[in-house]
Short mmCIF file of N, CA and C in Angstrom, two decimals:
data_model
loop_
_atom_site.label_atom_id
_atom_site.label_comp_id
_atom_site.label_asym_id
_atom_site.label_seq_id
_atom_site.Cartn_x
_atom_site.Cartn_y
_atom_site.Cartn_z
N MET I 1098 12.37 -52.92 67.19
CA MET I 1098 11.92 -51.55 67.06
C MET I 1098 10.60 -51.57 66.29
N ASP I 1099 9.65 -50.78 66.71
CA ASP I 1099 8.34 -50.78 66.07
C ASP I 1099 8.27 -49.93 64.82
N ASP I 1100 9.14 -48.96 64.69
CA ASP I 1100 9.12 -48.03 63.57
C ASP I 1100 10.20 -48.43 62.55
N PRO I 1101 9.81 -49.07 61.43
CA PRO I 1101 10.82 -49.53 60.48
C PRO I 1101 11.62 -48.40 59.84
N VAL I 1102 11.03 -47.22 59.68
CA VAL I 1102 11.77 -46.10 59.10
C VAL I 1102 12.85 -45.63 60.06
N ARG I 1103 12.53 -45.53 61.33
CA ARG I 1103 13.54 -45.14 62.33
C ARG I 1103 14.65 -46.19 62.39
N GLU I 1104 14.27 -47.45 62.28
CA GLU I 1104 15.25 -48.53 62.31
C GLU I 1104 16.23 -48.40 61.13
N VAL I 1105 15.71 -48.10 59.94
CA VAL I 1105 16.56 -47.89 58.77
C VAL I 1105 17.47 -46.69 59.00
N ASP I 1106 16.91 -45.59 59.48
CA ASP I 1106 17.71 -44.38 59.72
C ASP I 1106 18.84 -44.65 60.71
N ASN I 1107 18.53 -45.34 61.79
CA ASN I 1107 19.56 -45.65 62.80
C ASN I 1107 20.64 -46.55 62.22
N ALA I 1108 20.24 -47.57 61.45
CA ALA I 1108 21.22 -48.49 60.87
C ALA I 1108 22.09 -47.76 59.85
N ALA I 1109 21.48 -46.90 59.03
CA ALA I 1109 22.25 -46.15 58.03
C ALA I 1109 23.23 -45.19 58.71
N ALA I 1110 22.78 -44.51 59.75
CA ALA I 1110 23.66 -43.58 60.46
C ALA I 1110 24.83 -44.33 61.09
N ALA I 1111 24.59 -45.47 61.68
CA ALA I 1111 25.66 -46.25 62.31
C ALA I 1111 26.72 -46.65 61.28
N VAL I 1112 26.27 -47.11 60.11
CA VAL I 1112 27.20 -47.53 59.06
C VAL I 1112 27.98 -46.34 58.51
N VAL I 1113 27.28 -45.25 58.19
CA VAL I 1113 27.96 -44.08 57.63
C VAL I 1113 28.99 -43.53 58.61
N HIS I 1114 28.64 -43.42 59.87
CA HIS I 1114 29.58 -42.88 60.86
C HIS I 1114 30.76 -43.82 61.07
N ALA I 1115 30.52 -45.13 61.10
CA ALA I 1115 31.61 -46.09 61.26
C ALA I 1115 32.58 -46.02 60.08
N LEU I 1116 32.04 -45.94 58.88
CA LEU I 1116 32.90 -45.84 57.70
C LEU I 1116 33.66 -44.53 57.67
N ALA I 1117 33.01 -43.43 58.06
CA ALA I 1117 33.70 -42.13 58.11
C ALA I 1117 34.85 -42.18 59.10
N ASP I 1118 34.62 -42.80 60.26
CA ASP I 1118 35.69 -42.93 61.26
C ASP I 1118 36.86 -43.74 60.73
N ARG I 1119 36.58 -44.70 59.88
CA ARG I 1119 37.62 -45.57 59.31
C ARG I 1119 38.25 -44.98 58.05
N GLY I 1120 37.64 -43.94 57.49
CA GLY I 1120 38.13 -43.37 56.25
C GLY I 1120 37.89 -44.27 55.05
N GLU I 1121 36.78 -45.02 55.09
CA GLU I 1121 36.48 -45.98 54.03
C GLU I 1121 35.21 -45.57 53.28
N SER I 1122 35.10 -46.09 52.06
CA SER I 1122 33.99 -45.71 51.18
C SER I 1122 33.01 -46.86 50.98
N LEU I 1123 31.82 -46.50 50.50
CA LEU I 1123 30.72 -47.44 50.33
C LEU I 1123 30.03 -47.22 49.00
N ALA I 1124 29.62 -48.33 48.39
CA ALA I 1124 28.77 -48.31 47.19
C ALA I 1124 27.66 -49.32 47.41
N VAL I 1125 26.65 -49.28 46.56
CA VAL I 1125 25.55 -50.24 46.64
C VAL I 1125 25.19 -50.74 45.25
N VAL I 1126 24.69 -51.98 45.19
CA VAL I 1126 24.06 -52.53 44.00
C VAL I 1126 22.73 -53.10 44.46
N GLU I 1127 21.66 -52.57 43.88
CA GLU I 1127 20.32 -52.94 44.34
C GLU I 1127 19.51 -53.58 43.23
N SER I 1128 18.73 -54.56 43.63
CA SER I 1128 17.73 -55.14 42.74
C SER I 1128 16.36 -54.84 43.34
N LEU I 1129 15.86 -55.71 44.23
CA LEU I 1129 14.50 -55.52 44.71
C LEU I 1129 14.29 -54.21 45.46
N THR I 1130 15.33 -53.62 46.04
CA THR I 1130 15.16 -52.38 46.79
C THR I 1130 15.11 -51.16 45.88
N GLY I 1131 15.50 -51.29 44.64
CA GLY I 1131 15.29 -50.26 43.64
C GLY I 1131 15.72 -48.85 43.99
N GLY I 1132 16.79 -48.68 44.73
CA GLY I 1132 17.27 -47.35 45.09
C GLY I 1132 16.98 -46.95 46.53
N LEU I 1133 16.18 -47.75 47.21
CA LEU I 1133 15.81 -47.45 48.59
C LEU I 1133 17.02 -47.49 49.54
N LEU I 1134 17.95 -48.41 49.30
CA LEU I 1134 19.15 -48.51 50.13
C LEU I 1134 20.01 -47.26 49.95
N ALA I 1135 20.25 -46.87 48.71
CA ALA I 1135 21.03 -45.65 48.46
C ALA I 1135 20.36 -44.44 49.07
N ALA I 1136 19.03 -44.36 48.94
CA ALA I 1136 18.30 -43.22 49.51
C ALA I 1136 18.46 -43.16 51.03
N ALA I 1137 18.40 -44.31 51.69
CA ALA I 1137 18.56 -44.34 53.15
C ALA I 1137 19.96 -43.86 53.54
N ILE I 1138 20.95 -44.25 52.77
CA ILE I 1138 22.33 -43.88 53.07
C ILE I 1138 22.54 -42.38 52.86
N VAL I 1139 22.04 -41.84 51.75
CA VAL I 1139 22.28 -40.42 51.48
C VAL I 1139 21.45 -39.49 52.34
N ASP I 1140 20.51 -40.03 53.10
CA ASP I 1140 19.77 -39.22 54.07
C ASP I 1140 20.62 -38.81 55.27
N ILE I 1141 21.76 -39.45 55.45
CA ILE I 1141 22.60 -39.20 56.63
C ILE I 1141 23.55 -38.03 56.36
N ALA I 1142 23.54 -37.06 57.27
CA ALA I 1142 24.44 -35.91 57.15
C ALA I 1142 25.89 -36.38 57.17
N GLY I 1143 26.71 -35.80 56.30
CA GLY I 1143 28.12 -36.15 56.24
C GLY I 1143 28.42 -37.33 55.33
N VAL I 1144 27.41 -37.84 54.65
CA VAL I 1144 27.58 -39.04 53.83
C VAL I 1144 28.52 -38.83 52.65
N SER I 1145 28.70 -37.60 52.21
CA SER I 1145 29.52 -37.38 51.02
C SER I 1145 30.97 -37.82 51.21
N SER I 1146 31.43 -37.93 52.44
CA SER I 1146 32.80 -38.40 52.68
C SER I 1146 32.91 -39.91 52.57
N VAL I 1147 31.76 -40.60 52.46
CA VAL I 1147 31.72 -42.06 52.48
C VAL I 1147 31.13 -42.66 51.21
N PHE I 1148 30.01 -42.14 50.75
CA PHE I 1148 29.23 -42.81 49.71
C PHE I 1148 29.74 -42.48 48.31
N ARG I 1149 30.10 -43.53 47.56
CA ARG I 1149 30.59 -43.37 46.19
C ARG I 1149 29.44 -43.34 45.18
N GLY I 1150 28.41 -44.14 45.43
CA GLY I 1150 27.29 -44.22 44.50
C GLY I 1150 26.81 -45.65 44.40
N GLY I 1151 26.01 -45.92 43.38
CA GLY I 1151 25.51 -47.27 43.25
C GLY I 1151 24.82 -47.52 41.93
N LEU I 1152 24.37 -48.74 41.80
CA LEU I 1152 23.68 -49.20 40.60
C LEU I 1152 22.37 -49.85 41.01
N VAL I 1153 21.34 -49.58 40.24
CA VAL I 1153 20.08 -50.31 40.39
C VAL I 1153 19.99 -51.21 39.16
N ALA I 1154 20.16 -52.49 39.38
CA ALA I 1154 20.11 -53.48 38.30
C ALA I 1154 18.88 -54.35 38.55
N TYR I 1155 17.74 -53.83 38.18
CA TYR I 1155 16.48 -54.52 38.45
C TYR I 1155 16.27 -55.67 37.47
N ALA I 1156 16.49 -55.42 36.20
CA ALA I 1156 16.34 -56.46 35.18
C ALA I 1156 17.50 -57.45 35.28
N THR I 1157 17.19 -58.71 35.13
CA THR I 1157 18.21 -59.76 35.29
C THR I 1157 19.40 -59.55 34.36
N GLU I 1158 19.16 -59.19 33.10
CA GLU I 1158 20.28 -59.05 32.17
C GLU I 1158 21.21 -57.90 32.56
N LEU I 1159 20.70 -56.89 33.26
CA LEU I 1159 21.57 -55.79 33.72
C LEU I 1159 22.50 -56.23 34.84
N LYS I 1160 22.09 -57.22 35.59
CA LYS I 1160 22.97 -57.75 36.63
C LYS I 1160 24.27 -58.27 36.01
N SER I 1161 24.15 -58.82 34.81
CA SER I 1161 25.31 -59.31 34.08
C SER I 1161 26.03 -58.18 33.36
N SER I 1162 25.31 -57.42 32.53
CA SER I 1162 25.96 -56.42 31.69
C SER I 1162 26.50 -55.21 32.47
N LEU I 1163 25.81 -54.76 33.50
CA LEU I 1163 26.27 -53.60 34.27
C LEU I 1163 27.19 -53.95 35.43
N VAL I 1164 26.88 -55.06 36.09
CA VAL I 1164 27.57 -55.37 37.34
C VAL I 1164 28.58 -56.50 37.20
N GLY I 1165 28.44 -57.32 36.17
CA GLY I 1165 29.40 -58.39 35.95
C GLY I 1165 29.04 -59.73 36.57
N VAL I 1166 27.79 -59.91 36.97
CA VAL I 1166 27.37 -61.23 37.48
C VAL I 1166 27.46 -62.20 36.30
N PRO I 1167 28.10 -63.36 36.50
CA PRO I 1167 28.20 -64.31 35.39
C PRO I 1167 26.83 -64.70 34.84
N ALA I 1168 26.68 -64.59 33.52
CA ALA I 1168 25.41 -64.91 32.88
C ALA I 1168 25.02 -66.36 33.12
N ASP I 1169 26.00 -67.27 33.18
CA ASP I 1169 25.68 -68.68 33.42
C ASP I 1169 25.14 -68.90 34.83
N LEU I 1170 25.61 -68.13 35.80
CA LEU I 1170 25.08 -68.23 37.16
C LEU I 1170 23.62 -67.77 37.18
N LEU I 1171 23.33 -66.67 36.53
CA LEU I 1171 21.96 -66.17 36.46
C LEU I 1171 21.05 -67.15 35.73
N ALA I 1172 21.55 -67.75 34.66
CA ALA I 1172 20.75 -68.70 33.90
C ALA I 1172 20.47 -69.96 34.72
N ALA I 1173 21.45 -70.40 35.48
CA ALA I 1173 21.30 -71.65 36.24
C ALA I 1173 20.45 -71.48 37.49
N ARG I 1174 20.58 -70.34 38.18
CA ARG I 1174 19.95 -70.19 39.49
C ARG I 1174 18.93 -69.08 39.58
N GLY I 1175 18.90 -68.18 38.62
CA GLY I 1175 18.01 -67.03 38.71
C GLY I 1175 18.66 -65.93 39.52
N ALA I 1176 17.96 -64.81 39.60
CA ALA I 1176 18.51 -63.62 40.25
C ALA I 1176 18.47 -63.68 41.77
N VAL I 1177 17.58 -64.50 42.32
CA VAL I 1177 17.41 -64.56 43.78
C VAL I 1177 18.20 -65.76 44.30
N ASP I 1178 19.47 -65.49 44.63
CA ASP I 1178 20.40 -66.56 44.98
C ASP I 1178 21.54 -65.95 45.80
N PRO I 1179 22.07 -66.68 46.77
CA PRO I 1179 23.16 -66.11 47.58
C PRO I 1179 24.41 -65.81 46.77
N ASP I 1180 24.75 -66.66 45.80
CA ASP I 1180 25.94 -66.39 44.99
C ASP I 1180 25.74 -65.20 44.06
N VAL I 1181 24.52 -64.95 43.65
CA VAL I 1181 24.23 -63.76 42.85
C VAL I 1181 24.41 -62.52 43.73
N ALA I 1182 23.93 -62.57 44.97
CA ALA I 1182 24.12 -61.43 45.88
C ALA I 1182 25.61 -61.14 46.08
N VAL I 1183 26.41 -62.19 46.23
CA VAL I 1183 27.86 -62.02 46.38
C VAL I 1183 28.44 -61.37 45.13
N ALA I 1184 28.08 -61.89 43.95
CA ALA I 1184 28.61 -61.34 42.70
C ALA I 1184 28.19 -59.89 42.50
N LEU I 1185 26.97 -59.55 42.90
CA LEU I 1185 26.52 -58.16 42.82
C LEU I 1185 27.38 -57.25 43.69
N ALA I 1186 27.62 -57.67 44.92
CA ALA I 1186 28.41 -56.85 45.85
C ALA I 1186 29.85 -56.72 45.37
N GLU I 1187 30.43 -57.82 44.91
CA GLU I 1187 31.82 -57.78 44.46
C GLU I 1187 31.95 -56.97 43.17
N GLY I 1188 31.00 -57.13 42.25
CA GLY I 1188 31.03 -56.35 41.01
C GLY I 1188 30.84 -54.87 41.26
N GLY I 1189 29.93 -54.53 42.17
CA GLY I 1189 29.71 -53.12 42.50
C GLY I 1189 30.90 -52.48 43.18
N ARG I 1190 31.56 -53.25 44.01
CA ARG I 1190 32.75 -52.74 44.71
C ARG I 1190 33.82 -52.35 43.69
N VAL I 1191 34.03 -53.19 42.69
CA VAL I 1191 35.02 -52.91 41.65
C VAL I 1191 34.56 -51.75 40.78
N ARG I 1192 33.33 -51.80 40.29
CA ARG I 1192 32.85 -50.79 39.34
C ARG I 1192 32.74 -49.40 39.96
N CYS I 1193 32.47 -49.34 41.25
CA CYS I 1193 32.34 -48.04 41.93
C CYS I 1193 33.61 -47.64 42.67
N ALA I 1194 34.66 -48.48 42.59
CA ALA I 1194 35.94 -48.21 43.25
C ALA I 1194 35.75 -47.85 44.72
N ALA I 1195 35.01 -48.72 45.43
CA ALA I 1195 34.69 -48.49 46.84
C ALA I 1195 35.38 -49.54 47.72
N ASP I 1196 35.61 -49.18 48.97
CA ASP I 1196 36.14 -50.14 49.93
C ASP I 1196 35.12 -51.22 50.23
N TRP I 1197 33.85 -50.83 50.30
CA TRP I 1197 32.75 -51.73 50.65
C TRP I 1197 31.62 -51.58 49.64
N CYS I 1198 30.89 -52.66 49.44
CA CYS I 1198 29.69 -52.58 48.62
C CYS I 1198 28.63 -53.50 49.21
N LEU I 1199 27.42 -52.99 49.30
CA LEU I 1199 26.27 -53.77 49.74
C LEU I 1199 25.41 -54.11 48.54
N SER I 1200 24.83 -55.31 48.55
CA SER I 1200 23.90 -55.67 47.48
C SER I 1200 22.63 -56.26 48.06
N THR I 1201 21.55 -56.12 47.28
CA THR I 1201 20.25 -56.69 47.66
C THR I 1201 19.66 -57.40 46.45
N THR I 1202 19.10 -58.58 46.67
CA THR I 1202 18.34 -59.28 45.65
C THR I 1202 17.30 -60.14 46.35
N GLY I 1203 16.11 -60.24 45.77
CA GLY I 1203 15.07 -61.02 46.42
C GLY I 1203 13.73 -60.85 45.75
N VAL I 1204 12.70 -61.34 46.43
CA VAL I 1204 11.34 -61.31 45.90
C VAL I 1204 10.47 -60.46 46.83
N ALA I 1205 10.03 -59.31 46.31
CA ALA I 1205 9.18 -58.41 47.11
C ALA I 1205 7.69 -58.71 46.92
N GLY I 1206 7.36 -59.50 45.92
CA GLY I 1206 5.96 -59.88 45.72
C GLY I 1206 5.26 -58.94 44.76
N PRO I 1207 4.00 -59.15 44.55
CA PRO I 1207 3.10 -59.98 45.35
C PRO I 1207 3.14 -61.47 44.99
N GLU I 1208 3.83 -61.84 43.89
CA GLU I 1208 3.87 -63.23 43.46
C GLU I 1208 5.28 -63.79 43.61
N PRO I 1209 5.40 -65.11 43.80
CA PRO I 1209 6.73 -65.73 43.80
C PRO I 1209 7.43 -65.48 42.46
N GLN I 1210 8.75 -65.59 42.46
CA GLN I 1210 9.54 -65.38 41.24
C GLN I 1210 10.45 -66.58 41.02
N ASP I 1211 10.35 -67.20 39.88
CA ASP I 1211 11.21 -68.34 39.52
C ASP I 1211 11.22 -69.40 40.62
N GLY I 1212 10.06 -69.64 41.22
CA GLY I 1212 9.95 -70.66 42.26
C GLY I 1212 10.44 -70.22 43.63
N LYS I 1213 10.84 -68.96 43.75
CA LYS I 1213 11.31 -68.42 45.04
C LYS I 1213 10.15 -67.70 45.71
N PRO I 1214 9.97 -67.92 47.02
CA PRO I 1214 8.81 -67.34 47.71
C PRO I 1214 8.94 -65.84 47.96
N VAL I 1215 7.81 -65.19 48.04
CA VAL I 1215 7.76 -63.78 48.42
C VAL I 1215 8.41 -63.63 49.80
N GLY I 1216 9.28 -62.66 49.93
CA GLY I 1216 9.95 -62.39 51.19
C GLY I 1216 11.35 -62.99 51.30
N LEU I 1217 11.73 -63.85 50.34
CA LEU I 1217 13.09 -64.40 50.34
C LEU I 1217 14.03 -63.34 49.78
N VAL I 1218 15.03 -62.97 50.58
CA VAL I 1218 15.96 -61.91 50.21
C VAL I 1218 17.37 -62.36 50.57
N PHE I 1219 18.32 -61.99 49.73
CA PHE I 1219 19.74 -62.18 50.04
C PHE I 1219 20.41 -60.82 50.00
N VAL I 1220 21.19 -60.52 51.03
CA VAL I 1220 21.98 -59.30 51.08
C VAL I 1220 23.44 -59.72 51.23
N ALA I 1221 24.33 -58.95 50.64
CA ALA I 1221 25.76 -59.27 50.73
C ALA I 1221 26.54 -57.99 50.98
N ALA I 1222 27.68 -58.17 51.63
CA ALA I 1222 28.61 -57.07 51.89
C ALA I 1222 29.99 -57.52 51.44
N ALA I 1223 30.54 -56.83 50.44
CA ALA I 1223 31.89 -57.11 49.96
C ALA I 1223 32.82 -56.04 50.51
N GLY I 1224 33.97 -56.47 51.03
CA GLY I 1224 34.91 -55.52 51.60
C GLY I 1224 36.33 -55.98 51.42
N PRO I 1225 37.25 -55.29 52.06
CA PRO I 1225 38.67 -55.57 51.89
C PRO I 1225 39.07 -57.00 52.26
N SER I 1226 38.35 -57.62 53.19
CA SER I 1226 38.74 -58.97 53.62
C SER I 1226 37.79 -60.05 53.12
N GLY I 1227 37.00 -59.74 52.10
CA GLY I 1227 36.13 -60.75 51.53
C GLY I 1227 34.67 -60.33 51.53
N THR I 1228 33.81 -61.31 51.26
CA THR I 1228 32.38 -61.04 51.11
C THR I 1228 31.58 -61.97 52.00
N VAL I 1229 30.54 -61.42 52.62
CA VAL I 1229 29.60 -62.22 53.41
C VAL I 1229 28.21 -62.03 52.83
N VAL I 1230 27.39 -63.05 52.98
CA VAL I 1230 26.03 -63.01 52.47
C VAL I 1230 25.09 -63.47 53.58
N ARG I 1231 23.91 -62.92 53.60
CA ARG I 1231 22.92 -63.29 54.62
C ARG I 1231 21.57 -63.51 53.94
N ARG I 1232 20.91 -64.59 54.34
CA ARG I 1232 19.56 -64.90 53.86
C ARG I 1232 18.57 -64.28 54.83
N LEU I 1233 17.57 -63.59 54.28
CA LEU I 1233 16.50 -63.00 55.08
C LEU I 1233 15.18 -63.60 54.61
N GLU I 1234 14.30 -63.87 55.54
CA GLU I 1234 12.95 -64.30 55.21
C GLU I 1234 12.01 -63.28 55.83
N LEU I 1235 11.49 -62.39 54.98
CA LEU I 1235 10.74 -61.24 55.43
C LEU I 1235 9.26 -61.41 55.13
N ALA I 1236 8.44 -60.76 55.93
CA ALA I 1236 6.98 -60.84 55.76
C ALA I 1236 6.43 -59.43 55.53
N GLY I 1237 5.24 -59.39 54.95
CA GLY I 1237 4.56 -58.12 54.77
C GLY I 1237 4.35 -57.81 53.30
N ASN I 1238 3.93 -56.58 53.05
CA ASN I 1238 3.70 -56.14 51.68
C ASN I 1238 5.03 -55.77 51.02
N ARG I 1239 4.96 -55.37 49.75
CA ARG I 1239 6.19 -55.05 49.01
C ARG I 1239 7.07 -54.03 49.73
N LEU I 1240 6.47 -52.96 50.23
CA LEU I 1240 7.24 -51.92 50.89
C LEU I 1240 7.91 -52.44 52.15
N ARG I 1241 7.19 -53.21 52.94
CA ARG I 1241 7.77 -53.75 54.17
C ARG I 1241 8.93 -54.69 53.87
N ILE I 1242 8.79 -55.49 52.83
CA ILE I 1242 9.88 -56.41 52.44
C ILE I 1242 11.09 -55.61 51.96
N ARG I 1243 10.85 -54.59 51.16
CA ARG I 1243 11.96 -53.77 50.67
C ARG I 1243 12.65 -53.02 51.82
N ILE I 1244 11.88 -52.47 52.75
CA ILE I 1244 12.48 -51.80 53.91
C ILE I 1244 13.25 -52.80 54.76
N GLY I 1245 12.69 -53.99 54.93
CA GLY I 1245 13.40 -55.04 55.67
C GLY I 1245 14.70 -55.43 55.02
N ALA I 1246 14.73 -55.44 53.69
CA ALA I 1246 15.97 -55.75 52.97
C ALA I 1246 17.01 -54.66 53.18
N VAL I 1247 16.59 -53.41 53.16
CA VAL I 1247 17.51 -52.30 53.41
C VAL I 1247 18.10 -52.42 54.81
N THR I 1248 17.24 -52.62 55.80
CA THR I 1248 17.71 -52.77 57.18
C THR I 1248 18.65 -53.96 57.29
N GLY I 1249 18.28 -55.07 56.66
CA GLY I 1249 19.12 -56.27 56.71
C GLY I 1249 20.49 -56.05 56.11
N ALA I 1250 20.56 -55.34 54.99
CA ALA I 1250 21.85 -55.06 54.36
C ALA I 1250 22.71 -54.16 55.25
N LEU I 1251 22.10 -53.12 55.80
CA LEU I 1251 22.85 -52.21 56.68
C LEU I 1251 23.34 -52.92 57.94
N ARG I 1252 22.51 -53.77 58.51
CA ARG I 1252 22.92 -54.54 59.69
C ARG I 1252 24.06 -55.50 59.37
N LEU I 1253 24.01 -56.11 58.18
CA LEU I 1253 25.08 -57.01 57.78
C LEU I 1253 26.41 -56.27 57.75
N LEU I 1254 26.42 -55.09 57.14
CA LEU I 1254 27.66 -54.32 57.09
C LEU I 1254 28.08 -53.86 58.48
N ALA I 1255 27.13 -53.42 59.30
CA ALA I 1255 27.46 -53.00 60.67
C ALA I 1255 28.08 -54.17 61.44
N ASP I 1256 27.50 -55.36 61.30
CA ASP I 1256 28.06 -56.54 61.96
C ASP I 1256 29.47 -56.83 61.46
N ARG I 1257 29.66 -56.69 60.17
CA ARG I 1257 30.97 -56.95 59.57
C ARG I 1257 32.01 -55.96 60.06
N LEU I 1258 31.64 -54.69 60.10
CA LEU I 1258 32.56 -53.66 60.59
C LEU I 1258 32.90 -53.89 62.06
N HIS I 1259 31.90 -54.26 62.84
CA HIS I 1259 32.11 -54.54 64.26
C HIS I 1259 33.02 -55.75 64.44
N ALA I 1260 32.83 -56.78 63.65
CA ALA I 1260 33.65 -57.99 63.75
C ALA I 1260 35.10 -57.68 63.42
N GLU I 1261 35.34 -56.83 62.43
CA GLU I 1261 36.71 -56.49 62.07
C GLU I 1261 37.39 -55.68 63.16
N VAL I 1262 36.63 -54.82 63.83
CA VAL I 1262 37.18 -54.05 64.94
C VAL I 1262 37.57 -54.98 66.08
N ASP I 1263 36.72 -55.97 66.33
CA ASP I 1263 36.98 -56.94 67.40
C ASP I 1263 38.04 -57.96 67.02
N GLY I 1264 38.46 -57.97 65.76
CA GLY I 1264 39.47 -58.90 65.32
C GLY I 1264 38.97 -60.30 65.04
N ARG I 1265 37.65 -60.46 65.00
CA ARG I 1265 37.10 -61.78 64.70
C ARG I 1265 37.12 -62.00 63.19
N PRO I 1266 37.36 -63.21 62.77
CA PRO I 1266 37.29 -63.46 61.32
C PRO I 1266 35.87 -63.37 60.84
N ALA I 1267 35.68 -62.87 59.64
CA ALA I 1267 34.35 -62.78 59.05
C ALA I 1267 34.04 -64.08 58.33
N SER I 1268 32.85 -64.60 58.54
CA SER I 1268 32.46 -65.83 57.84
C SER I 1268 31.71 -65.45 56.57
N ARG I 1269 31.61 -66.40 55.66
CA ARG I 1269 30.93 -66.13 54.39
C ARG I 1269 29.43 -66.04 54.57
N ALA I 1270 28.85 -66.81 55.43
CA ALA I 1270 27.39 -66.80 55.63
C ALA I 1270 27.08 -66.18 56.98
N GLY I 1271 25.97 -65.45 57.02
CA GLY I 1271 25.62 -64.79 58.27
C GLY I 1271 24.30 -65.06 58.73
#
């Protein structure tokens, strides 16, 4: 799709409607997207039956104190890591009492962070049957990377919901 905003809107609508049909709830924990994921979700009419809320844990220490990411994991690997994305999603799911939680962490630029390149993003989806994480390698300016992360997170959850409907087991990596 050429229009990234339309792509986000379509992905958010698909997730919100699927969760509403299932009677399930959603929360988010965001780092590099800084509230953009929550904003995309709440733009969808009828979202109040699905969306519980979320946390923006931009500073590394808040990932531990607010969301429960192990401090030793953050110290050893930094904030941009697949296991950190998993811990963010799982911590947010518990703290927001939601059926599902999406998380985003990565480097939006303009400079690399802790040796991680600009555009490296991890998104995770925690749900009733476990957690999956997906690595994204995005290009563009800060806004394009952040929008790409939002779309990537929503697609991950849509794929997960679709897989559960089809009865396929969900894998940890996507």
